[in-house]
Amino acid sequence: MTIAQWRNMGYQNQPEHQAFALLLEAPQVDAQIIIRDRFPVPRLVVCDQHGSQARFLLAKLNPSATYNNATDIAPGSDIIFTDDVSLQVFCEHLQRLAVQS
């Protein structure tokens, strides 16, 4: 069984599994501490492997495997559908806007 399966089964809500509840809570607390001090405030997406929100995590870990470059993806790799723009594309867009003004 995986940690996600234990969480989905509600083990963290049982008194005898208080340590498991703390294990699940610790990364959330750490993330909130990091987010609190950032501007602009980043979006926090909680996701499980192969879950509906996993594409966000995969796009950050392997941004080269997106639908924009499907011809360059290694055999057996997943295509990741994301609306996120790479930092390079964002900076180029800002530069074009700055020059136009």
Coordinates of C-alpha atoms in Angstrom, one line a residue:
M1 CA 0.0 0.0 0.0
T2 CA 1.1 3.6 -0.6
I3 CA 0.9 6.6 1.7
A4 CA -1.8 8.1 -0.5
Q5 CA -3.9 4.9 -0.1
W6 CA -3.5 5.1 3.7
R7 CA -4.6 8.7 3.6
N8 CA -7.6 7.9 1.4
M9 CA -8.6 5.2 3.9
G10 CA -8.5 7.7 6.7
Y11 CA -5.7 6.3 8.8
Q12 CA -4.6 9.8 9.8
N13 CA -8.0 10.3 11.6
Q14 CA -7.5 7.3 13.9
P15 CA -5.9 8.0 17.3
E16 CA -3.5 5.1 17.1
H17 CA -2.1 6.5 13.8
Q18 CA -1.3 10.0 15.2
A19 CA 2.3 9.7 13.9
F20 CA 1.0 9.2 10.4
A21 CA -1.2 12.3 10.7
L22 CA 1.9 14.3 11.7
L23 CA 3.8 12.8 8.8
L24 CA 1.1 14.1 6.4
E25 CA 0.9 17.5 8.1
A26 CA 4.6 18.4 8.2
P27 CA 5.0 19.0 4.4
Q28 CA 1.9 21.2 4.4
V29 CA 3.2 23.3 7.3
D30 CA 6.6 23.6 5.6
A31 CA 4.9 24.7 2.3
Q32 CA 2.8 27.3 4.0
I33 CA 5.9 28.8 5.7
I34 CA 7.7 29.0 2.3
I35 CA 4.6 30.4 0.5
R36 CA 3.9 33.0 3.2
D37 CA 7.2 34.8 2.5
R38 CA 7.0 34.8 -1.3
F39 CA 5.7 37.4 -3.7
P40 CA 4.0 36.9 -5.9
V41 CA 2.3 34.1 -3.9
P42 CA 2.9 30.8 -5.7
R43 CA 0.1 28.4 -6.3
L44 CA 0.3 25.2 -4.2
V45 CA -1.2 22.2 -5.8
V46 CA -1.5 19.0 -3.7
C47 CA -1.4 16.0 -5.9
D48 CA -0.9 12.2 -5.8
Q49 CA 1.1 10.2 -8.3
H50 CA -1.0 9.5 -11.4
G51 CA -3.8 11.6 -9.9
S52 CA -5.8 14.2 -11.7
Q53 CA -3.5 17.0 -10.5
A54 CA -0.3 15.1 -11.1
R55 CA 0.3 16.9 -14.4
F56 CA 1.3 20.1 -12.4
L57 CA 4.0 18.2 -10.6
L58 CA 5.3 16.4 -13.7
A59 CA 5.4 19.7 -15.7
K60 CA 7.6 21.2 -13.0
L61 CA 9.9 18.1 -12.6
N62 CA 10.2 17.4 -16.4
P63 CA 9.2 20.5 -18.3
S64 CA 10.7 19.1 -21.5
A65 CA 7.9 16.5 -21.8
T66 CA 4.9 18.7 -22.8
Y67 CA 2.5 18.7 -25.7
N68 CA 4.4 21.6 -27.2
N69 CA 7.3 19.3 -28.1
A70 CA 5.6 15.9 -28.5
T71 CA 8.1 14.9 -31.2
D72 CA 11.0 15.1 -28.8
I73 CA 9.5 12.9 -26.1
A74 CA 11.3 9.6 -25.3
P75 CA 9.3 6.4 -26.0
G76 CA 7.2 5.4 -23.1
S77 CA 7.1 8.9 -21.6
D78 CA 3.8 10.6 -20.7
I79 CA 2.7 13.8 -22.5
I80 CA 2.0 16.4 -20.0
F81 CA -0.8 18.9 -20.7
T82 CA -0.1 22.2 -18.9
D83 CA -1.0 25.8 -19.3
D84 CA 2.1 27.0 -17.5
V85 CA 4.6 29.1 -19.5
S86 CA 8.3 28.5 -19.1
L87 CA 10.3 31.3 -17.5
Q88 CA 12.2 31.9 -20.7
V89 CA 8.9 32.5 -22.7
F90 CA 7.6 34.7 -19.9
C91 CA 10.8 36.9 -19.9
E92 CA 10.8 37.1 -23.7
H93 CA 7.2 38.3 -23.6
L94 CA 8.0 40.9 -20.9
Q95 CA 10.9 42.2 -23.0
R96 CA 8.7 42.6 -26.0
L97 CA 6.1 44.5 -23.9
A98 CA 8.8 46.7 -22.5
V99 CA 10.2 47.6 -25.9
Q100 CA 6.7 48.4 -27.3
S101 CA 6.0 50.9 -24.5

